[in-house]
Short mmCIF file of C-alpha atoms in Angstrom, two decimals:
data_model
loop_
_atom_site.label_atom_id
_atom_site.label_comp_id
_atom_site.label_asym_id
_atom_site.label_seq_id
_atom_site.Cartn_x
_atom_site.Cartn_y
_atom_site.Cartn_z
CA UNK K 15 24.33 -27.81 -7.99
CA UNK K 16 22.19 -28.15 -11.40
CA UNK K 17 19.15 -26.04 -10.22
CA UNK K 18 17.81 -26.37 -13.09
CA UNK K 19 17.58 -30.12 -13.17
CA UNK K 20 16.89 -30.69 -9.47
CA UNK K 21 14.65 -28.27 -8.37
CA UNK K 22 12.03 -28.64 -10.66
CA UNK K 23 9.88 -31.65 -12.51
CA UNK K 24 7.97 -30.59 -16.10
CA UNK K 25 6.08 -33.79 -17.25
CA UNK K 26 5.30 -32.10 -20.64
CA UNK K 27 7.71 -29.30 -22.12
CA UNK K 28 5.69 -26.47 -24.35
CA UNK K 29 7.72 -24.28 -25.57
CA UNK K 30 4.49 -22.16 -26.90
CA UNK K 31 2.99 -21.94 -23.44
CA UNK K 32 1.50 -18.82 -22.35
CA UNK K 33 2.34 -19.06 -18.84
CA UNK K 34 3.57 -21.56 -16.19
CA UNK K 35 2.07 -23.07 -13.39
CA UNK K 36 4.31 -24.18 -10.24
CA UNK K 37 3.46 -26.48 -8.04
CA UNK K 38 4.35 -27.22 -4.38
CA UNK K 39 3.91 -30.50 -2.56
CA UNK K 40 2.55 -30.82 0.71
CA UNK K 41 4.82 -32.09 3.58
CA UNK K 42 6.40 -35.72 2.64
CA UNK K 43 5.43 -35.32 -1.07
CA UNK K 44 7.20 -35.82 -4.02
CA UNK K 45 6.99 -34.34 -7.97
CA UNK K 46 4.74 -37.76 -8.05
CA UNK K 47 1.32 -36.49 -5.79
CA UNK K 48 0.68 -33.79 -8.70
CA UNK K 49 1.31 -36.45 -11.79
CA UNK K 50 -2.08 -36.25 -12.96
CA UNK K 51 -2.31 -32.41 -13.20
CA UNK K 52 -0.75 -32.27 -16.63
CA UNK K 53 -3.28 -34.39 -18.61
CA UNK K 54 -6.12 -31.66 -17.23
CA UNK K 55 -4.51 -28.49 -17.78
CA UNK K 56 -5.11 -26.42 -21.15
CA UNK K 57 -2.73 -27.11 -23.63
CA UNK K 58 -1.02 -23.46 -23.59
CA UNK K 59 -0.11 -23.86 -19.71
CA UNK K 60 3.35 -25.58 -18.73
CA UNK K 61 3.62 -27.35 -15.65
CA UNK K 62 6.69 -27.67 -13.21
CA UNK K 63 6.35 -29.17 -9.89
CA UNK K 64 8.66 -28.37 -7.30
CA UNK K 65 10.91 -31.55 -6.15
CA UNK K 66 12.28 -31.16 -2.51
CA UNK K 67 15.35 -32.95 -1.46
CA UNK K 68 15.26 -35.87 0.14
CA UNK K 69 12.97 -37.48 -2.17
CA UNK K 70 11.72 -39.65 -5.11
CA UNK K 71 15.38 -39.22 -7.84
CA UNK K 72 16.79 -36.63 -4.68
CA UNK K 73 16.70 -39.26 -2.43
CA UNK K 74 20.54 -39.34 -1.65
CA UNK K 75 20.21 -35.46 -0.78
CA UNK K 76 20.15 -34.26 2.45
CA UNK K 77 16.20 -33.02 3.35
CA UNK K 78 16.22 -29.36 4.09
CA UNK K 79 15.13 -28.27 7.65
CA UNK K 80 15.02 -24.58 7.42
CA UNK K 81 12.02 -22.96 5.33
CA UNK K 82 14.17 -20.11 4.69
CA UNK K 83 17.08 -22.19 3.23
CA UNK K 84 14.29 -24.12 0.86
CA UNK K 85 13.30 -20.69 -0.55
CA UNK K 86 16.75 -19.55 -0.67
CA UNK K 87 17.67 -22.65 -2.90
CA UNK K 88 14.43 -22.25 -4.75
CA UNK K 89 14.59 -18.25 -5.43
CA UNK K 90 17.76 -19.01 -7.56
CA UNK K 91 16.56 -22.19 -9.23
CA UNK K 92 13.12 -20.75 -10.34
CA UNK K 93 15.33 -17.55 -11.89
CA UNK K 94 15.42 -19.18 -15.72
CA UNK K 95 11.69 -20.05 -15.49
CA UNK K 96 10.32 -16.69 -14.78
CA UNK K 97 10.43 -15.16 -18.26
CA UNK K 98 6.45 -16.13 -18.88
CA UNK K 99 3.48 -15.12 -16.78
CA UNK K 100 3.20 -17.68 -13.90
CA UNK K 101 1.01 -18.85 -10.76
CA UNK K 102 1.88 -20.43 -7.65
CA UNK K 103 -0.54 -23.49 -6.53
CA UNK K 104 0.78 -24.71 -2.86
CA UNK K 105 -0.63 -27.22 -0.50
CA UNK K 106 -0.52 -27.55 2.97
CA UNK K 107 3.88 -27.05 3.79
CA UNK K 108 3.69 -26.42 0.05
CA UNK K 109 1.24 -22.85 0.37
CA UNK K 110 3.44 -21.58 3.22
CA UNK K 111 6.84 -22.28 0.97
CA UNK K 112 5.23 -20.56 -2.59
CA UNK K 113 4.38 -17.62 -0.25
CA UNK K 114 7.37 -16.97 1.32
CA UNK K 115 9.16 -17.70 -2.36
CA UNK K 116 7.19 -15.14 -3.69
CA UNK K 117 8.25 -12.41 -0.88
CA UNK K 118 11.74 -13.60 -1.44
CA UNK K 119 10.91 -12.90 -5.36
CA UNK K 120 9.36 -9.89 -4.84
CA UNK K 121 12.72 -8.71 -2.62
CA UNK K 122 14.86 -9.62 -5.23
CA UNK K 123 12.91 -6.99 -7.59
CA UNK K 124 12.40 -10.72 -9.58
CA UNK K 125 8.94 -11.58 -11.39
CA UNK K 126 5.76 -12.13 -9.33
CA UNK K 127 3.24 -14.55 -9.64
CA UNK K 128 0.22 -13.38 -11.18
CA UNK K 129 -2.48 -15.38 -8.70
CA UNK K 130 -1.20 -17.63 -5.29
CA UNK K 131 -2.94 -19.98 -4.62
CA UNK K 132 -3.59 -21.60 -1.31
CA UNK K 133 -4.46 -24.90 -0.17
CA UNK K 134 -4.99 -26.31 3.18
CA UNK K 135 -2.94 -24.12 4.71
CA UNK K 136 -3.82 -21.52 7.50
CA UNK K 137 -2.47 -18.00 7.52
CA UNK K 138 1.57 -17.50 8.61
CA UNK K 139 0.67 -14.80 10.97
CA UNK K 140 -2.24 -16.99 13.10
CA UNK K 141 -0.67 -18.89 15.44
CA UNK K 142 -1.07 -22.44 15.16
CA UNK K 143 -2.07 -24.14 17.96
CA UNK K 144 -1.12 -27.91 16.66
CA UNK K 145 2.40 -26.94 15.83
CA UNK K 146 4.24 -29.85 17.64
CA UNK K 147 4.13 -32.94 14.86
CA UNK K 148 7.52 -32.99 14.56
CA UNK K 149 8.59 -33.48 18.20
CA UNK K 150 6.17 -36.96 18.05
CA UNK K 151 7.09 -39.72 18.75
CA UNK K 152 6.56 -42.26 15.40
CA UNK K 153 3.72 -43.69 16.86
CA UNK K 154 2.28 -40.29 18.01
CA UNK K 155 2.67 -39.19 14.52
CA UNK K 156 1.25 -42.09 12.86
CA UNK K 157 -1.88 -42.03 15.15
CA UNK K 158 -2.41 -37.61 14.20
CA UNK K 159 -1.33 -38.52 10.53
CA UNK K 160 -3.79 -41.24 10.08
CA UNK K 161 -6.58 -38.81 11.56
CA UNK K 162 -5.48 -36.36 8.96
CA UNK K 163 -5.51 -38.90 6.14
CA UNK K 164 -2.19 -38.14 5.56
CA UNK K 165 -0.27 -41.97 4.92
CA UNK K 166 -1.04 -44.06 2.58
CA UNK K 167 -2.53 -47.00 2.74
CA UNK K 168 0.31 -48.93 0.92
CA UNK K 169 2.76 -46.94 3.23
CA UNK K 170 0.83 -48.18 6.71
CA UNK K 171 0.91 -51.84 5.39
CA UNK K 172 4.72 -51.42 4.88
CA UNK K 173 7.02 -51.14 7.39
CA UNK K 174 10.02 -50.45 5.02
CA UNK K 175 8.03 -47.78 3.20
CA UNK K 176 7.15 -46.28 6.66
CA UNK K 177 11.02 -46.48 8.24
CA UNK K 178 11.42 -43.94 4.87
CA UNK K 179 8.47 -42.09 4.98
CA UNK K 180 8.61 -40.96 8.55
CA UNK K 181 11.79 -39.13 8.52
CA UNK K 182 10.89 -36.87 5.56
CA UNK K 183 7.78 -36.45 6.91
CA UNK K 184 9.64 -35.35 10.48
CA UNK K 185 11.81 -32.83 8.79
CA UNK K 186 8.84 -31.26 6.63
CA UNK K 187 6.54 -30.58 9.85
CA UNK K 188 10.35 -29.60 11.23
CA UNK K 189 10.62 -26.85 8.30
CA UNK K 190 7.40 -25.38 8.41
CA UNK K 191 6.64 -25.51 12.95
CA UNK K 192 9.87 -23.54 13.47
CA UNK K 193 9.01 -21.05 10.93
CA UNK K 194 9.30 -17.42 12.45
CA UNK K 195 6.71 -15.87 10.26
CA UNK K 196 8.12 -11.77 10.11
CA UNK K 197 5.55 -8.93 9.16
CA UNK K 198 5.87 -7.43 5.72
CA UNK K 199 3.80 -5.57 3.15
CA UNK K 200 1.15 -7.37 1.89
CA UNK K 201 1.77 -9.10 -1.86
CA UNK K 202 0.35 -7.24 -4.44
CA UNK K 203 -0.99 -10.67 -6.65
CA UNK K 204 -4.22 -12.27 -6.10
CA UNK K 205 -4.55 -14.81 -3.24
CA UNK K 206 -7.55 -17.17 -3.35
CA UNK K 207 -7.52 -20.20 -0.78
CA UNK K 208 -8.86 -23.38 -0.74
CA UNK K 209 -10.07 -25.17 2.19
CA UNK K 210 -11.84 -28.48 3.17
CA UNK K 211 -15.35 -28.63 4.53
CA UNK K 212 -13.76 -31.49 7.16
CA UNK K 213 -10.00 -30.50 7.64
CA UNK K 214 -9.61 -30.97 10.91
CA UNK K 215 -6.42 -29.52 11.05
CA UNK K 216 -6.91 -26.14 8.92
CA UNK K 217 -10.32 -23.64 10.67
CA UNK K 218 -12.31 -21.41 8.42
CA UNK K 219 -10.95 -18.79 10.56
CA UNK K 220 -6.94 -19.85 9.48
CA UNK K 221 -7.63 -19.51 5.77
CA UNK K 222 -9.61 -16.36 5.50
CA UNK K 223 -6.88 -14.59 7.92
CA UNK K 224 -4.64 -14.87 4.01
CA UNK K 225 -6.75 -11.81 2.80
CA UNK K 226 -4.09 -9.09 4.55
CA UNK K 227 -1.74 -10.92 2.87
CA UNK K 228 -2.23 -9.42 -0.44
CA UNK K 229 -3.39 -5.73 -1.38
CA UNK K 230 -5.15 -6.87 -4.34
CA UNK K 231 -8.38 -9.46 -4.64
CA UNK K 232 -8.83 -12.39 -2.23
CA UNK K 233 -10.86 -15.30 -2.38
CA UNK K 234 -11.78 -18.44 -0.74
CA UNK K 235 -13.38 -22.09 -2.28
CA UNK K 236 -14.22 -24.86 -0.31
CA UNK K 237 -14.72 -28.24 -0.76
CA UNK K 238 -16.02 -31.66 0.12
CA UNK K 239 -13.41 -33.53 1.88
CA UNK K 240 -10.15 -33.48 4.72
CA UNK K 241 -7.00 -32.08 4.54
CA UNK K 242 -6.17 -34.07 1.31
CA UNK K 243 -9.25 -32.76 -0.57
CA UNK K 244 -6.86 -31.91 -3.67
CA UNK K 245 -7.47 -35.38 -4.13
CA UNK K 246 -10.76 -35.84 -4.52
CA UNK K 247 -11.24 -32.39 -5.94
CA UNK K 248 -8.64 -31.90 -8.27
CA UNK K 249 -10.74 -31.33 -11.29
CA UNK K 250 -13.28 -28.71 -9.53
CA UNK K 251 -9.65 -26.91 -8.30
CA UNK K 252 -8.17 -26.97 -11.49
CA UNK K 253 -10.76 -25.04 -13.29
CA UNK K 254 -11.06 -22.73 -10.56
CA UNK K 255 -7.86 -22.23 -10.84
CA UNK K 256 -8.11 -21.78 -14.96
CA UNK K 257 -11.00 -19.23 -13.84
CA UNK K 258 -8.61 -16.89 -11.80
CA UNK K 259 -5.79 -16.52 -13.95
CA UNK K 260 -5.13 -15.96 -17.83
CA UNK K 261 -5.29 -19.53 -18.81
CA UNK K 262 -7.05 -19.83 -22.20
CA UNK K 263 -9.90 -21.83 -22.13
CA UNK K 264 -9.71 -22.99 -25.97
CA UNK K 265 -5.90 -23.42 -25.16
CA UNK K 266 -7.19 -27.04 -23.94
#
């Protein structure tokens, strides 16, 4: 397999970044729900996106099931990008998948991220109380999805976009509701979380419970908006973001 190729998505290649920012789609997303990140980052930060199988160009690829098979794949494919400073952004399945990537880097004696960042995501050792989506039936799961703001509106009106959206959808809740999180020492980067005033399906309580995840600084932002605030928001998370971390503000 061509990790190099598959695994990840860089819309603009800079070979003079100073560091690299890697992105990680929330359940049923594709390289294509972070295409207008590039245009707003500085121009000394290179962006890859993580693209999950199953999807978009990977379509013909089996989806993966197991969260510790994804970061398996992912701790070898990532290996040739870690020779810059970098920082993990993940939302939702995406924040529990750059966390355990970055235990599985930091076991390796591989690079760390300098900052993770957290989105809409609760806390791997709080139990989760809604942790049954992928046991739904399709119209149970359209019903909790559409409460969540979680399908399209072109995908609803579609039922041949729907019959292939569900199924990847399905497998991501899969990956991340049979996840046995397993106690370890906290990280030693930066976490700072993001959260939505109205996410119904992440509490206060879920994202703050990240600080004894890391030994160094935590911090949490919130922000107008559900569980897909990253859309409405992306500008106001970007530059928090740029505020965290090393990016140069006169590098864009």
């Amino acid at each position: 397999m061509n990790h190099s190729n598959n695994w990840f998505v860089c819309p603009q290649v800079k070979p003079k970044a100073d560091v690299r920012i890697f992105l990680f789609p929330y359940a049923g997303g594709g390289p294509s729900v972070f295409s207008n990140w590039n245009a707003e980052l500085p121009t000394n930060v290179e962006l890859h996106i993580v693209h999950y199988p199953g999807r978009g160009s990977r379509h013909n690829e089996t989806p993966i099931k197991s969260l510790l098979s994804m970061v398996e794949e992912l701790s070898q494919a990532i290996q040739r990008l870690l020779d810059k400073p970098f920082v993990f952004f993940g939302h939702s399945m995406g924040a529990l998948i750059a966390f355990e990537l970055a235990r599985s880097l930091r076991k390796n004696g591989l690079s760390q991220p300098g900052s993770l960042f957290i989105s809409a995501c609760g806390a791997p050792q709080i139990i989760d109380l809604q942790s049954h989506l992928h046991t739904l039936s399709d119209e149970e799961l359209i019903t909790s999805l559409k409460k969540l703001n979680g399908i399209p509106q072109e995908v609803l009106q579609n039922q041949e976009m729907l019959d292939l959206f569900l199924p990847i959808l399905r497998t991501d809740f899969e990956l991340t509701e049979t996840h046995k999180y397993s106690h370890d020492e906290p990280l030693g980067c930066p976490i700072v979380a993001f959260g939505g005033y109205d996410d119904s399906r992440v509490s206060c309580e879920q994202l703050e419970g990240w600080t004894v995840q890391t030994s160094g600084r935590f911090e949490s932002r919130y922000f107008p908006g559900d569980h897909f605030f990253i859309n409405t928001a992306r500008e106001s998370i970007i530059n928090d973001i740029a505020s965290f971390t090393s990016f140069s503000r006169n590098g864009g």
